[in-house]
Amino acid sequence: MGTRPVIIEGELSLAREIGYMVPAKAVRVEAYCSTANLGAGFDVFALALNKFVDRVQVRTTNTRTITIKARGPFGRELPRDPNKNSAGPPARALLDKSGLNMGIEITLEKNVPPGLGLGSSGATAAACTQAMNNLLQLDLSSDELVQTASIGEAAVSGTAHTDNVGASLLGGFVIAYGKPLRTVSVKPPAKLSVVVVSPKTRPRKNKTSLARSLVPKKIETGNAVLNVGRASAIALGFARGDLDLIGSGMEDAIAEPHRESLVPGYRSVRMIALAAHASGVAISGAGPSIVALVDKTKHDPKKIGRVMVREFSKNNVESTFFVTGPAGAARVIRRE
Ligand code: HSE
């Protein structure tokens, strides 16, 4: 991006009148929740889910600071400190990149429940990044958007993982990989239903950091080989719209074996769901929710959800489920 002239706040309305490229006053964007990893795709794969949506409005101010307000069902739980909220760092980075001499007021409508493993912080970061991109007319590429949103994840979990923000920004099934980061998104097959089962485990502070600390820093070649093969099957399965192929790859040798203890009963719930004809089952992101992918043209996703809940209860774990499907990309819903 080229260098932009600095426009001081008092000149904005005049600049707008004469058609000069200046930021909008406010932009509102919505972004969906997501499930990351899908088994073998630890930190690389994610699927946007059409269940909960975060809405983020960014508004220019002349304070030169970034402030955060939050409302919605989960707004009260969110930190307002821009360094601790996943919206803050992307907003700061893009404001700095724009070279504009102004402040930003961020208003979050927080609908994605935190702590379930459904990419809650990622949805907020994604919506804020796309809103800032639009507000400041930065014209960022998909790769740049995802990279920028991931710094919001770092503020919350300590690591700038790109999978959840990738799905919330780009929609569908997303592969976010490599250095420098590259992203690919594919529209999932229409027959795909996703059953999400959430066990009522003890709420933990810094849940994602804890789950990430359980993943070994080094892995054995044999496990890397298993995951490369399975992840390839998942990617090709999405490209071909083949749910059996996707499901065949949804087994992880890197993270899940070390995280299972966070989801009591996971192994038996997984087995029972596969026996009930789920195509594939995985821990959703850092958990504790579990996702089962189901071909809804052949099997009843609700029935599979009920079977999974029953199996959790046999393990003395209360749980609830819902059935959803893939969601689209983050989108601007208001610009003024
Ligand atoms: N890939 C990340 C993890 C997602 O599993 O830690 C966290 O939401």
Short mmCIF file of C-alpha atoms and ligand atoms in Angstrom, two decimals:
data_model
loop_
_atom_site.label_atom_id
_atom_site.label_comp_id
_atom_site.label_asym_id
_atom_site.label_seq_id
_atom_site.Cartn_x
_atom_site.Cartn_y
_atom_site.Cartn_z
CA MET A 1 0.00 0.00 0.00
CA GLY A 2 1.35 3.46 -0.87
CA THR A 3 1.80 6.25 1.65
CA ARG A 4 -1.38 8.16 2.40
CA PRO A 5 -1.54 11.83 3.11
CA VAL A 6 -2.52 12.68 6.66
CA ILE A 7 -5.89 14.41 6.75
CA ILE A 8 -6.65 16.23 9.92
CA GLU A 9 -10.15 15.73 11.31
CA GLY A 10 -11.34 19.29 10.63
CA GLU A 11 -10.71 18.87 6.92
CA LEU A 12 -12.62 15.63 6.53
CA SER A 13 -16.01 17.02 5.59
CA LEU A 14 -14.54 19.41 3.03
CA ALA A 15 -12.45 16.59 1.59
CA ARG A 16 -15.56 14.42 1.33
CA GLU A 17 -17.45 17.22 -0.40
CA ILE A 18 -14.82 17.57 -3.10
CA GLY A 19 -14.73 13.78 -3.60
CA TYR A 20 -11.33 13.16 -2.02
CA MET A 21 -10.76 9.54 -0.85
CA VAL A 22 -11.42 9.77 2.88
CA PRO A 23 -12.61 7.28 5.44
CA ALA A 24 -16.31 6.68 5.97
CA LYS A 25 -17.59 7.86 9.36
CA ALA A 26 -18.73 4.45 10.50
CA VAL A 27 -18.84 0.91 9.19
CA ARG A 28 -20.60 -2.11 10.65
CA VAL A 29 -19.57 -5.66 9.76
CA GLU A 30 -20.83 -9.06 10.83
CA ALA A 31 -18.75 -12.24 11.03
CA TYR A 32 -19.76 -15.78 11.92
CA CYS A 33 -18.37 -18.18 14.48
CA SER A 34 -16.27 -21.13 13.33
CA THR A 35 -14.86 -24.51 14.20
CA ALA A 36 -11.09 -24.84 13.86
CA ASN A 37 -8.79 -27.79 13.17
CA LEU A 38 -11.31 -30.40 11.95
CA GLY A 39 -8.99 -33.04 13.39
CA ALA A 40 -5.81 -33.23 11.31
CA GLY A 41 -5.78 -29.54 10.35
CA PHE A 42 -4.48 -28.14 13.66
CA ASP A 43 -4.01 -24.38 13.31
CA VAL A 44 -4.63 -24.57 9.54
CA PHE A 45 -8.24 -25.59 8.82
CA ALA A 46 -11.49 -24.00 9.93
CA LEU A 47 -15.10 -23.95 8.87
CA ALA A 48 -17.39 -20.93 9.32
CA LEU A 49 -20.63 -21.90 11.10
CA ASN A 50 -24.00 -20.34 10.49
CA LYS A 51 -25.07 -20.20 14.15
CA PHE A 52 -23.76 -17.16 16.03
CA VAL A 53 -22.67 -13.88 14.49
CA ASP A 54 -20.68 -11.00 16.01
CA ARG A 55 -21.35 -7.47 14.76
CA VAL A 56 -18.70 -4.82 15.05
CA GLN A 57 -19.06 -1.14 14.29
CA VAL A 58 -16.02 1.10 13.94
CA ARG A 59 -16.42 4.86 14.00
CA THR A 60 -13.85 7.59 13.48
CA THR A 61 -13.27 10.01 16.36
CA ASN A 62 -10.92 12.90 16.84
CA THR A 63 -9.49 11.59 20.13
CA ARG A 64 -6.58 9.61 18.60
CA THR A 65 -7.36 6.75 20.94
CA ILE A 66 -9.06 3.40 20.45
CA THR A 67 -12.02 2.80 22.72
CA ILE A 68 -14.21 -0.28 23.00
CA LYS A 69 -17.86 -0.55 23.97
CA ALA A 70 -19.62 -3.88 24.11
CA ARG A 71 -23.19 -5.06 24.26
CA GLY A 72 -25.16 -8.16 23.27
CA PRO A 73 -25.62 -11.40 25.23
CA PHE A 74 -21.89 -11.78 25.97
CA GLY A 75 -20.83 -8.14 25.85
CA ARG A 76 -20.50 -7.79 29.60
CA GLU A 77 -17.84 -10.51 29.81
CA LEU A 78 -15.47 -8.82 27.39
CA PRO A 79 -12.46 -6.75 28.43
CA ARG A 80 -12.72 -3.11 27.29
CA ASP A 81 -8.97 -2.64 27.29
CA PRO A 82 -8.00 -2.56 23.57
CA ASN A 83 -4.84 -4.56 24.33
CA LYS A 84 -6.86 -7.38 25.88
CA ASN A 85 -9.82 -7.50 23.52
CA SER A 86 -9.30 -9.27 20.17
CA ALA A 87 -10.71 -6.24 18.30
CA GLY A 88 -8.11 -3.82 19.68
CA PRO A 89 -4.78 -4.91 18.11
CA PRO A 90 -6.12 -5.25 14.53
CA ALA A 91 -7.80 -1.84 14.85
CA ARG A 92 -4.57 -0.26 16.10
CA ALA A 93 -2.47 -1.93 13.38
CA LEU A 94 -4.77 -0.76 10.59
CA LEU A 95 -5.15 2.74 11.97
CA ASP A 96 -1.35 3.02 12.10
CA LYS A 97 -1.08 1.60 8.58
CA SER A 98 -3.52 4.18 7.25
CA GLY A 99 -1.38 7.04 8.52
CA LEU A 100 -4.56 8.92 9.41
CA ASN A 101 -4.50 11.13 12.42
CA MET A 102 -7.66 10.09 14.22
CA GLY A 103 -9.14 7.77 16.81
CA ILE A 104 -11.54 4.85 16.57
CA GLU A 105 -14.55 3.91 18.66
CA ILE A 106 -15.35 0.20 18.40
CA THR A 107 -18.80 -1.06 19.37
CA LEU A 108 -19.13 -4.82 19.67
CA GLU A 109 -22.39 -6.71 19.59
CA LYS A 110 -21.15 -9.91 21.13
CA ASN A 111 -23.32 -12.88 20.20
CA VAL A 112 -20.77 -15.67 19.85
CA PRO A 113 -20.51 -17.40 23.24
CA PRO A 114 -16.94 -17.34 24.54
CA GLY A 115 -15.37 -20.48 25.97
CA LEU A 116 -17.13 -23.10 23.80
CA GLY A 117 -14.43 -23.56 21.17
CA LEU A 118 -16.44 -21.81 18.46
CA GLY A 119 -13.94 -19.11 17.55
CA SER A 120 -15.53 -16.36 19.62
CA SER A 121 -12.48 -14.08 19.81
CA GLY A 122 -11.78 -14.85 16.16
CA ALA A 123 -15.23 -13.70 15.04
CA THR A 124 -14.78 -10.38 16.85
CA ALA A 125 -11.27 -9.87 15.44
CA ALA A 126 -12.44 -10.78 11.94
CA ALA A 127 -15.42 -8.41 12.01
CA CYS A 128 -13.30 -5.57 13.37
CA THR A 129 -10.55 -6.10 10.79
CA GLN A 130 -12.99 -6.10 7.88
CA ALA A 131 -14.78 -3.07 9.32
CA MET A 132 -11.49 -1.13 9.63
CA ASN A 133 -10.43 -2.23 6.14
CA ASN A 134 -13.65 -0.81 4.78
CA LEU A 135 -13.70 2.30 6.96
CA LEU A 136 -10.17 3.30 6.00
CA GLN A 137 -10.45 2.04 2.39
CA LEU A 138 -7.30 -0.03 2.76
CA ASP A 139 -8.25 -2.60 0.15
CA LEU A 140 -6.42 -5.41 1.95
CA SER A 141 -6.08 -8.84 0.32
CA SER A 142 -7.63 -11.90 1.98
CA ASP A 143 -4.19 -12.96 3.21
CA GLU A 144 -3.55 -9.50 4.72
CA LEU A 145 -6.97 -9.42 6.37
CA VAL A 146 -6.46 -12.82 8.00
CA GLN A 147 -2.91 -12.01 9.09
CA THR A 148 -4.08 -8.74 10.64
CA ALA A 149 -7.05 -10.30 12.43
CA SER A 150 -4.79 -12.99 13.90
CA ILE A 151 -2.98 -10.41 16.03
CA GLY A 152 -6.28 -10.02 17.86
CA GLU A 153 -6.11 -13.72 18.71
CA ALA A 154 -2.61 -13.21 20.10
CA ALA A 155 -3.99 -10.62 22.52
CA VAL A 156 -6.41 -13.18 23.93
CA SER A 157 -4.67 -16.58 23.71
CA GLY A 158 -1.01 -15.61 23.34
CA THR A 159 -0.72 -17.02 19.80
CA ALA A 160 -1.67 -15.40 16.50
CA HIS A 161 -3.41 -18.48 15.09
CA THR A 162 -5.03 -17.78 11.75
CA ASP A 163 -7.58 -20.59 11.38
CA ASN A 164 -10.67 -19.19 13.15
CA VAL A 165 -10.17 -15.65 11.87
CA GLY A 166 -9.65 -17.09 8.38
CA ALA A 167 -13.03 -18.83 8.43
CA SER A 168 -14.85 -15.87 10.01
CA LEU A 169 -13.39 -13.51 7.40
CA LEU A 170 -13.55 -15.61 4.26
CA GLY A 171 -16.43 -17.98 5.01
CA GLY A 172 -16.83 -21.66 4.09
CA PHE A 173 -13.94 -24.07 4.58
CA VAL A 174 -10.65 -22.24 4.93
CA ILE A 175 -7.03 -23.33 4.73
CA ALA A 176 -4.70 -20.72 6.28
CA TYR A 177 -1.12 -21.87 5.87
CA GLY A 178 2.52 -21.01 5.34
CA LYS A 179 4.97 -18.21 5.93
CA PRO A 180 4.15 -15.71 4.54
CA LEU A 181 0.54 -16.60 5.21
CA ARG A 182 -1.65 -17.77 2.35
CA THR A 183 -5.35 -18.47 2.54
CA VAL A 184 -7.77 -20.49 0.44
CA SER A 185 -11.50 -20.80 0.93
CA VAL A 186 -13.89 -23.31 -0.59
CA LYS A 187 -17.65 -23.49 -0.51
CA PRO A 188 -18.56 -26.65 1.43
CA PRO A 189 -20.94 -29.25 -0.03
CA ALA A 190 -24.65 -28.35 0.31
CA LYS A 191 -25.38 -31.69 1.97
CA LEU A 192 -23.11 -30.87 4.92
CA SER A 193 -24.70 -30.44 8.35
CA VAL A 194 -22.63 -29.77 11.42
CA VAL A 195 -23.68 -31.08 14.83
CA VAL A 196 -22.07 -29.13 17.67
CA VAL A 197 -22.19 -30.74 21.10
CA SER A 198 -21.06 -28.65 24.06
CA PRO A 199 -20.30 -30.44 27.32
CA LYS A 200 -20.79 -28.41 30.49
CA THR A 201 -17.22 -28.47 31.69
CA ARG A 202 -15.81 -26.22 34.39
CA PRO A 203 -15.32 -22.76 32.81
CA ARG A 204 -11.60 -22.00 32.69
CA LYS A 205 -9.92 -18.68 32.39
CA ASN A 206 -7.44 -18.59 29.50
CA LYS A 207 -8.94 -21.84 28.18
CA THR A 208 -7.30 -21.56 24.76
CA SER A 209 -3.85 -20.80 26.21
CA LEU A 210 -4.19 -23.84 28.46
CA ALA A 211 -5.28 -26.11 25.60
CA ARG A 212 -2.39 -24.81 23.50
CA SER A 213 0.11 -25.40 26.28
CA LEU A 214 -0.84 -29.11 26.21
CA VAL A 215 0.25 -29.52 22.58
CA PRO A 216 3.89 -30.69 22.45
CA LYS A 217 6.39 -28.30 20.88
CA LYS A 218 7.96 -31.17 18.92
CA ILE A 219 6.23 -34.05 17.18
CA GLU A 220 7.42 -37.38 15.84
CA THR A 221 7.80 -37.81 12.10
CA GLY A 222 5.30 -40.69 12.15
CA ASN A 223 2.62 -38.39 13.56
CA ALA A 224 3.46 -35.64 11.07
CA VAL A 225 3.10 -38.20 8.26
CA LEU A 226 -0.29 -39.29 9.60
CA ASN A 227 -1.53 -35.71 9.79
CA VAL A 228 -0.24 -34.69 6.35
CA GLY A 229 -2.09 -37.63 4.82
CA ARG A 230 -5.32 -37.00 6.72
CA ALA A 231 -5.25 -33.24 6.19
CA SER A 232 -4.77 -33.83 2.46
CA ALA A 233 -7.86 -36.06 2.48
CA ILE A 234 -9.89 -33.32 4.22
CA ALA A 235 -8.77 -30.64 1.76
CA LEU A 236 -9.45 -32.80 -1.27
CA GLY A 237 -12.76 -33.89 0.25
CA PHE A 238 -13.90 -30.27 0.48
CA ALA A 239 -12.70 -29.55 -3.06
CA ARG A 240 -14.66 -32.54 -4.38
CA GLY A 241 -17.65 -32.17 -2.04
CA ASP A 242 -16.98 -35.68 -0.73
CA LEU A 243 -18.01 -35.96 2.92
CA ASP A 244 -16.68 -39.50 3.33
CA LEU A 245 -13.25 -38.36 2.20
CA ILE A 246 -13.40 -35.38 4.58
CA GLY A 247 -14.47 -37.62 7.45
CA SER A 248 -11.69 -40.12 6.77
CA GLY A 249 -9.14 -37.40 7.55
CA MET A 250 -10.75 -36.15 10.75
CA GLU A 251 -8.42 -37.86 13.17
CA ASP A 252 -5.55 -35.94 14.76
CA ALA A 253 -2.17 -37.26 15.92
CA ILE A 254 -0.78 -33.89 17.07
CA ALA A 255 -3.12 -31.95 19.36
CA GLU A 256 -6.19 -34.04 20.22
CA PRO A 257 -4.36 -36.88 22.00
CA HIS A 258 -2.95 -34.29 24.43
CA ARG A 259 -6.19 -32.33 24.82
CA GLU A 260 -8.70 -35.12 25.27
CA SER A 261 -8.45 -34.85 29.03
CA LEU A 262 -10.17 -31.42 28.74
CA VAL A 263 -13.27 -33.11 27.28
CA PRO A 264 -14.23 -36.00 29.58
CA GLY A 265 -15.89 -38.80 27.59
CA TYR A 266 -14.60 -37.50 24.23
CA ARG A 267 -13.34 -40.87 22.89
CA SER A 268 -16.57 -42.72 23.57
CA VAL A 269 -18.75 -39.85 22.27
CA ARG A 270 -16.63 -39.76 19.12
CA MET A 271 -16.98 -43.51 18.60
CA ILE A 272 -20.72 -43.49 19.13
CA ALA A 273 -21.18 -40.59 16.68
CA LEU A 274 -19.16 -42.39 14.00
CA ALA A 275 -21.18 -45.56 14.64
CA ALA A 276 -24.34 -43.43 14.17
CA HIS A 277 -23.02 -42.43 10.71
CA ALA A 278 -21.36 -39.09 11.34
CA SER A 279 -18.79 -38.68 8.53
CA GLY A 280 -16.17 -37.33 10.92
CA VAL A 281 -15.82 -36.06 14.49
CA ALA A 282 -13.32 -33.69 16.09
CA ILE A 283 -12.78 -31.42 19.07
CA SER A 284 -13.86 -27.94 17.95
CA GLY A 285 -10.80 -25.69 18.16
CA ALA A 286 -9.50 -25.69 21.72
CA GLY A 287 -12.75 -27.32 22.93
CA PRO A 288 -14.69 -28.27 24.89
CA SER A 289 -17.32 -28.50 22.10
CA ILE A 290 -17.18 -31.40 19.67
CA VAL A 291 -18.25 -31.20 16.03
CA ALA A 292 -19.66 -34.02 13.97
CA LEU A 293 -19.99 -33.58 10.21
CA VAL A 294 -23.09 -35.27 8.82
CA ASP A 295 -24.47 -35.89 5.34
CA LYS A 296 -27.99 -34.60 5.97
CA THR A 297 -29.29 -36.18 2.76
CA LYS A 298 -28.53 -39.62 4.25
CA HIS A 299 -28.69 -39.26 8.05
CA ASP A 300 -30.58 -37.20 10.60
CA PRO A 301 -28.13 -34.79 12.27
CA LYS A 302 -30.47 -34.28 15.26
CA LYS A 303 -30.52 -38.00 15.92
CA ILE A 304 -26.72 -38.04 15.93
CA GLY A 305 -26.74 -35.04 18.30
CA ARG A 306 -29.05 -36.87 20.68
CA VAL A 307 -26.88 -39.99 20.61
CA MET A 308 -23.81 -37.89 21.44
CA VAL A 309 -25.54 -36.12 24.34
CA ARG A 310 -26.70 -39.47 25.71
CA GLU A 311 -23.18 -40.84 25.54
CA PHE A 312 -21.82 -37.78 27.36
CA SER A 313 -24.38 -38.33 30.11
CA LYS A 314 -23.25 -41.98 30.44
CA ASN A 315 -19.88 -40.44 31.24
CA ASN A 316 -21.55 -38.18 33.84
CA VAL A 317 -21.16 -35.10 31.68
CA GLU A 318 -24.12 -32.84 30.93
CA SER A 319 -24.18 -31.46 27.41
CA THR A 320 -26.35 -29.69 24.86
CA PHE A 321 -26.28 -29.74 21.07
CA PHE A 322 -27.38 -27.77 18.06
CA VAL A 323 -27.35 -28.47 14.35
CA THR A 324 -26.02 -25.89 11.93
CA GLY A 325 -24.34 -25.56 8.55
CA PRO A 326 -21.52 -23.67 6.90
CA ALA A 327 -21.59 -19.84 6.88
CA GLY A 328 -20.39 -17.26 4.39
CA ALA A 329 -17.79 -14.52 4.67
CA ALA A 330 -17.74 -11.46 6.94
CA ARG A 331 -19.81 -8.73 5.34
CA VAL A 332 -20.41 -5.03 5.62
CA ILE A 333 -23.96 -4.46 6.83
CA ARG A 334 -23.81 -0.66 7.21
CA ARG A 335 -21.63 2.19 5.99
CA GLU A 336 -22.20 5.86 6.69
N1 HSE B 1 -6.26 -23.90 16.26
C1 HSE B 1 -6.51 -23.31 17.51
C2 HSE B 1 -6.28 -24.32 18.61
C3 HSE B 1 -7.93 -22.81 17.58
O1 HSE B 1 -6.71 -25.46 18.45
O2 HSE B 1 -5.66 -23.98 19.62
C4 HSE B 1 -8.26 -22.19 18.90
O3 HSE B 1 -9.53 -21.62 18.80
#
